Tab-separated table of C-alpha atoms and ligand atoms in Angstrom:
chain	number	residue	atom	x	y	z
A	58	UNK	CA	-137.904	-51.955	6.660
A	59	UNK	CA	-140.677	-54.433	6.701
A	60	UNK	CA	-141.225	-57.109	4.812
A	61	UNK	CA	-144.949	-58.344	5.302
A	62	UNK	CA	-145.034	-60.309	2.231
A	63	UNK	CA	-147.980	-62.567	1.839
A	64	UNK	CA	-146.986	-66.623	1.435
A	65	UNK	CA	-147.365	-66.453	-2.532
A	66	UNK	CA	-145.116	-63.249	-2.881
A	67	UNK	CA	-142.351	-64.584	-0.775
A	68	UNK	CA	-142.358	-67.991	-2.004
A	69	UNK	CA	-141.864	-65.996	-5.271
A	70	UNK	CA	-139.189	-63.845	-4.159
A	71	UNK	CA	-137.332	-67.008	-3.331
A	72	UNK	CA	-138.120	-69.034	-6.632
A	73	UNK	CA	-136.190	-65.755	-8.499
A	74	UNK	CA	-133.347	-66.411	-5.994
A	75	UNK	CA	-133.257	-70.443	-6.541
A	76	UNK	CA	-133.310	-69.656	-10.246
A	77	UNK	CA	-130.888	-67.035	-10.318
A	78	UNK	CA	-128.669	-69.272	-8.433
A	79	UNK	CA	-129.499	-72.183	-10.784
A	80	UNK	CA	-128.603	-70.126	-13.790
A	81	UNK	CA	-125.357	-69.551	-13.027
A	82	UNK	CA	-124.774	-73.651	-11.655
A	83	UNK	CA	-126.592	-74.477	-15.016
A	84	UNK	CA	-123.766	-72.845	-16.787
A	85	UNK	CA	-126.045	-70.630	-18.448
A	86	UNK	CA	-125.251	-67.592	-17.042
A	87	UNK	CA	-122.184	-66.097	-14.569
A	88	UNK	CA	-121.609	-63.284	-12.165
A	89	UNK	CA	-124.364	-61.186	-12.018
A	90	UNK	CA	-125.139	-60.906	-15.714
A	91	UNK	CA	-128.782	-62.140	-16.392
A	92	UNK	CA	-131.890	-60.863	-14.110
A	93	UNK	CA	-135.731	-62.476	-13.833
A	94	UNK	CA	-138.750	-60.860	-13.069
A	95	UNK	CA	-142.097	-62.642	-12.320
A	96	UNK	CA	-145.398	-61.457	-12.576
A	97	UNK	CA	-147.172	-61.278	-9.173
A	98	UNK	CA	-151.348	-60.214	-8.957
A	99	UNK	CA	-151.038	-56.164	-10.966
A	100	UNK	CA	-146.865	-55.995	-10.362
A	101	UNK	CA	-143.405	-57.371	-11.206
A	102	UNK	CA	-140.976	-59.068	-9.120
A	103	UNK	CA	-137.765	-58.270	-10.587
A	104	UNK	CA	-134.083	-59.101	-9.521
A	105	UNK	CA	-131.705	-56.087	-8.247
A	106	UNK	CA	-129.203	-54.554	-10.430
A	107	UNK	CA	-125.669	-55.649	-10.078
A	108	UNK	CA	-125.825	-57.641	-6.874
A	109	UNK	CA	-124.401	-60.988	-6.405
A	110	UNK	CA	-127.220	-63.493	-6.373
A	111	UNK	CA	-125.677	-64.981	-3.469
A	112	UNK	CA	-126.549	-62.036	-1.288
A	113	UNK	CA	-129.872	-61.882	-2.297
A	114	UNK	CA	-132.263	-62.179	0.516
A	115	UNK	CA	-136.378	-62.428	-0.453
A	116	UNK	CA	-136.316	-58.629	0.474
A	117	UNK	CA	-133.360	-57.753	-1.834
A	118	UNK	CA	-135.845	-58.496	-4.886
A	119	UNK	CA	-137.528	-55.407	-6.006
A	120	UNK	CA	-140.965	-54.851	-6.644
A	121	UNK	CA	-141.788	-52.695	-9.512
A	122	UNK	CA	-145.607	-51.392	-10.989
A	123	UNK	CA	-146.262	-52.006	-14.609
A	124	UNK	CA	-145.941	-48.506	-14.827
A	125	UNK	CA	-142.442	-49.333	-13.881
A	126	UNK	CA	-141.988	-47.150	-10.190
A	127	UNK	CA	-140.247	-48.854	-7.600
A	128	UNK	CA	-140.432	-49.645	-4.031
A	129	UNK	CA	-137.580	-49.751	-1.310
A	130	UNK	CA	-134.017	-48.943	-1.760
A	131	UNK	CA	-132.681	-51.257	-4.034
A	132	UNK	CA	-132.525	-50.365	-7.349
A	133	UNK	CA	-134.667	-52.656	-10.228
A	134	UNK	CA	-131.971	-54.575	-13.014
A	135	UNK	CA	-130.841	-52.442	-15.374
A	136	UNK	CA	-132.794	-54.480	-17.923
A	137	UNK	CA	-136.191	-53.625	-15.957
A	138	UNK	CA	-137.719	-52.273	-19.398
A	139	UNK	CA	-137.866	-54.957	-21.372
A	140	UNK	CA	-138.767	-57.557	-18.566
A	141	UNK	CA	-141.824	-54.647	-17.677
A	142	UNK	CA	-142.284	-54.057	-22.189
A	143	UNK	CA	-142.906	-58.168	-22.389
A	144	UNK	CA	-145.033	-59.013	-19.027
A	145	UNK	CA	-147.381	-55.940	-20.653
A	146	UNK	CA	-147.276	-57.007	-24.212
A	147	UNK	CA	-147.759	-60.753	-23.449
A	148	UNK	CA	-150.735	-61.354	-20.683
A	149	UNK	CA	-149.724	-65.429	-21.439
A	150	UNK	CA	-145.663	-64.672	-19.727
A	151	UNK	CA	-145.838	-64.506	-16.174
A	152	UNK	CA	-141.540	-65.051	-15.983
A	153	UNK	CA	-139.409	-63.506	-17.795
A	154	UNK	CA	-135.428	-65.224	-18.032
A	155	UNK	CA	-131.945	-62.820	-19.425
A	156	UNK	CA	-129.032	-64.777	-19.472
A	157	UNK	CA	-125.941	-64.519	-21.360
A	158	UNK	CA	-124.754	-68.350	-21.849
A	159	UNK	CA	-121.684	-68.608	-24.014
A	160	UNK	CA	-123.180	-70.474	-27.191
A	161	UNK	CA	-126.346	-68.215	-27.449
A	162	UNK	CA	-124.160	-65.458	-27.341
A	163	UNK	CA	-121.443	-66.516	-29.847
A	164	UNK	CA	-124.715	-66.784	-32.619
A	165	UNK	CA	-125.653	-63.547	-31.391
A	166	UNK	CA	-122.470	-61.834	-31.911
A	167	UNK	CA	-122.354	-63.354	-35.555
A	168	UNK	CA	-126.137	-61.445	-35.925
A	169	UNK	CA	-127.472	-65.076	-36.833
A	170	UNK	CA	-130.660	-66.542	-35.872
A	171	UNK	CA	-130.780	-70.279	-34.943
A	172	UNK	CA	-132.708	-72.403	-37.707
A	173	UNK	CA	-134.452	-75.803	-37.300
A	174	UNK	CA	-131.411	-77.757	-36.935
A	175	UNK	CA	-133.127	-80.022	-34.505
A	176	UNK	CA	-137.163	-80.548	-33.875
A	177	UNK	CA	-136.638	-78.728	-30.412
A	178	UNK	CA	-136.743	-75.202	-32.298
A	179	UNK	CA	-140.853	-75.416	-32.058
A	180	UNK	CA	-140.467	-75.393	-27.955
A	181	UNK	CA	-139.651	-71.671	-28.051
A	182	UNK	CA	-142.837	-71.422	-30.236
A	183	UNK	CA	-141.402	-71.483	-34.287
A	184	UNK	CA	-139.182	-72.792	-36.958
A	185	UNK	CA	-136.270	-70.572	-35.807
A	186	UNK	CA	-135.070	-68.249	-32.567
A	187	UNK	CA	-134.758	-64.761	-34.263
A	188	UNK	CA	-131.708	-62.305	-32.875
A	189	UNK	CA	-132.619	-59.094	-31.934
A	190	UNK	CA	-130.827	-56.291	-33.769
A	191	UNK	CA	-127.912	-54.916	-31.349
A	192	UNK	CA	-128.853	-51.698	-28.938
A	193	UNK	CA	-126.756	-50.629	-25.962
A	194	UNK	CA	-128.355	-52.545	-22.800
A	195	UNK	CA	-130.993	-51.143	-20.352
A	196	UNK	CA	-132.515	-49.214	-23.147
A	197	UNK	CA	-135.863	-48.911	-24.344
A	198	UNK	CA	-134.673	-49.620	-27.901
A	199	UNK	CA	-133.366	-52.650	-26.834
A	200	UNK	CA	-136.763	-53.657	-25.357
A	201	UNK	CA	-138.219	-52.385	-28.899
A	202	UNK	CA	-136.256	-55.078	-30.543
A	203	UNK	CA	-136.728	-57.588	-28.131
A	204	UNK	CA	-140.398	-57.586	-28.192
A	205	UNK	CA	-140.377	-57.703	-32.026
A	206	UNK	CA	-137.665	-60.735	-31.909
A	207	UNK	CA	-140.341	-62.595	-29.516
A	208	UNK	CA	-143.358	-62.177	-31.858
A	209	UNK	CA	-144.938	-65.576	-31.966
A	210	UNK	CA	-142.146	-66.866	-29.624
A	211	UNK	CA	-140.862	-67.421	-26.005
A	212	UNK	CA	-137.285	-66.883	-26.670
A	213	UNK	CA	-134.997	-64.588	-28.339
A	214	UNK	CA	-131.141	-64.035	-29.124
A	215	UNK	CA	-129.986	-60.501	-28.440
A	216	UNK	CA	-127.253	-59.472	-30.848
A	217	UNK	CA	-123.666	-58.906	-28.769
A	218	UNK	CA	-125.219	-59.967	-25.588
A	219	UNK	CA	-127.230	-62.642	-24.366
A	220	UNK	CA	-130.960	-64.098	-24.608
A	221	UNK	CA	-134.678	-63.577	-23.443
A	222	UNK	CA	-137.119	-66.854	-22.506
A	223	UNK	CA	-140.450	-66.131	-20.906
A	224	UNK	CA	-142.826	-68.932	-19.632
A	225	UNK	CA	-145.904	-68.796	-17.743
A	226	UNK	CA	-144.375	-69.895	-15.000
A	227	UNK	CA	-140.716	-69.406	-14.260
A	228	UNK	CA	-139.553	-72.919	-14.149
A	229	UNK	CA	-141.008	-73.271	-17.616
A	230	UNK	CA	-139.355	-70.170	-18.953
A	231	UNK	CA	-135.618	-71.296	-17.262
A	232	UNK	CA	-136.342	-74.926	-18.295
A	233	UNK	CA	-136.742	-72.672	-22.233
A	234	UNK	CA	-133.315	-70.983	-21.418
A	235	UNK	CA	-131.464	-74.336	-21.140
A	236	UNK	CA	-133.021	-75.579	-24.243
A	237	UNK	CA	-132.058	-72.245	-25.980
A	238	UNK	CA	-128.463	-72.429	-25.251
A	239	UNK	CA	-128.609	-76.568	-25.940
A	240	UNK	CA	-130.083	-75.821	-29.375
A	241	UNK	CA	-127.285	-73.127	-29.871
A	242	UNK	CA	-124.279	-75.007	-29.168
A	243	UNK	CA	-125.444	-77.758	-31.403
A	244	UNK	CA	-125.887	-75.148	-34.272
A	245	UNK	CA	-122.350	-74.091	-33.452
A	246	UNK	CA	-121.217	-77.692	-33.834
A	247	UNK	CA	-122.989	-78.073	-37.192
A	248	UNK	CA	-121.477	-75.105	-38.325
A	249	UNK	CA	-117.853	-76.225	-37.688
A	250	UNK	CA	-118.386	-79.555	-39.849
A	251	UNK	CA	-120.291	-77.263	-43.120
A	252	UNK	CA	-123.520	-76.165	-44.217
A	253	UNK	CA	-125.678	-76.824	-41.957
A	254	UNK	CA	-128.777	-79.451	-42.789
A	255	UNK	CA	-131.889	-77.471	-41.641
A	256	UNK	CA	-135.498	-78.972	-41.320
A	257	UNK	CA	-137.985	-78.179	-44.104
A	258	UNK	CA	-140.898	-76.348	-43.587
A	259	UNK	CA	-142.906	-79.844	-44.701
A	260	UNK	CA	-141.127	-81.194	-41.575
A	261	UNK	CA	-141.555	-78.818	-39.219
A	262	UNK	CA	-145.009	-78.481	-39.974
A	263	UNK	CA	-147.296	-80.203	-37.186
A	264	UNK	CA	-144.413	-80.285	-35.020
A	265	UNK	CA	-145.167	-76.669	-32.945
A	266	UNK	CA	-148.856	-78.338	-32.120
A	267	UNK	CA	-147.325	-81.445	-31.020
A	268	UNK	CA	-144.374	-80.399	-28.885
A	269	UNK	CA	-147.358	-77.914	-27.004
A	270	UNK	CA	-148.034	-81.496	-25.079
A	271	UNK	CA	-144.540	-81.759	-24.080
A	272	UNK	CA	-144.808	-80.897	-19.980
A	273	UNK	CA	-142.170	-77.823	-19.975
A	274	UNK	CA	-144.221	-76.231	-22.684
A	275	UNK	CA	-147.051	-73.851	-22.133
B	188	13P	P1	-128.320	-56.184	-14.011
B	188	13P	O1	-127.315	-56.597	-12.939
B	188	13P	O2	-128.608	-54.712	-13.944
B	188	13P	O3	-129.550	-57.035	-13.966
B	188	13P	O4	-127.637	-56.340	-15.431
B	188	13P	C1	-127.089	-57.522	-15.916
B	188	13P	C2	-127.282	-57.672	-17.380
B	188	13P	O5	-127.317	-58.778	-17.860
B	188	13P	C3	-127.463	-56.531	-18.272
B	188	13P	O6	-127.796	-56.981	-19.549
């Protein structure tokens, strides 16, 4: 096989593997649950299905067509549809983060969304991180519900499983992943001492426009 990747696609290739790799020191993620893609010129980079990220060599990621066919013999990550559903739908997301980090996914299994408990709601875009309804994995239902949980937003829960954060870059949308799963264990902290306090509207408002000139946020 040959792998005449220009500079920009390979540096690429090896960003996904850093970040995969990250993911799982970060704490947000483990084994080989999760999977990035990022956008390169008219196709996706997207991570393999099911193998370790510490085998992954640059040529191990797979390239996929936003018409989603493949190249090469690996096959794409099993969640290839929605990572392919949001880098059509959203021309601003060039990276595309699934994780499953416990807190996130403790939320998710309780079908909540996370409220403004804490200013740092309005980097993923809103007042609140919805949860996507539950659909078996891989599917394009699952990417259906996705894409409506990320309406207005760069992150999403995804009931019984995990979460979504896109960026236009991929630092930006693993830097959103962190801050996802922060913001969710503190909600499950609140919840263990009572009803949670949650910021008002009034409070919130002016606070999306403001946090846009924090440096993670697009
Ligand atoms: P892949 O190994 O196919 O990317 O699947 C992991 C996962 O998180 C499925 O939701």
């Amino acid at each position: 096989m040959s792998h005449n990747f220009s500079s920009a696609e390979l540096e690429k290739r090896c960003a996904i593997i850093e970040a995969c790799l990250e993911m799982n020191h970060l704490g947000i993620n483990q084994g080989t649950s999760g999977n990035i893609s990022v956008r390169h010129e008219n196709y996706l980079l997207i991570t393999p299905t099911s193998i370790p990220y510490k085998q992954l060599k640059p040529e191990s990621i797979v390239r996929m067509e936003m018409d989603g066919s493949v190249h090469g013999s690996l096959k794409p990550s099993s969640e290839w549809r929605f990572h392919l559903d949001i880098l059509n739908a959203r021309p601003e997301v060039n990276a595309v983060v699934h994780a499953h980090p416990t807190y996130s996914t403790i939320i998710s299994i309780m079908g909540m969304e996370i409220p403004a408990i804490h200013y740092m709601i309005a980097v993923a875009g809103g007042e609140n991180i919805r949860c996507a309804p539950y659909a078996t994995f891989g599917t394009e239902e699952l990417s259906q519900h996705a894409l409506k949980a990320l309406e207005g937003r760069k992150a999403c829960l995804l009931e019984h499983h995990g979460i979504i954060a896109v960026g236009a870059n991929l630092s930006k949308a693993l830097w959103l992943a962190v801050e996802v799963e922060t913001l969710a264990k503190q909600y499950h902290g609140v919840l263990q001492l009572g009803k949670p306090r949650i910021l008002s509207h009034d409070q919130m408002a002016g606070i999306i426009e403001k946090i846009s000139n924090y440096g993670h946020v697009d």
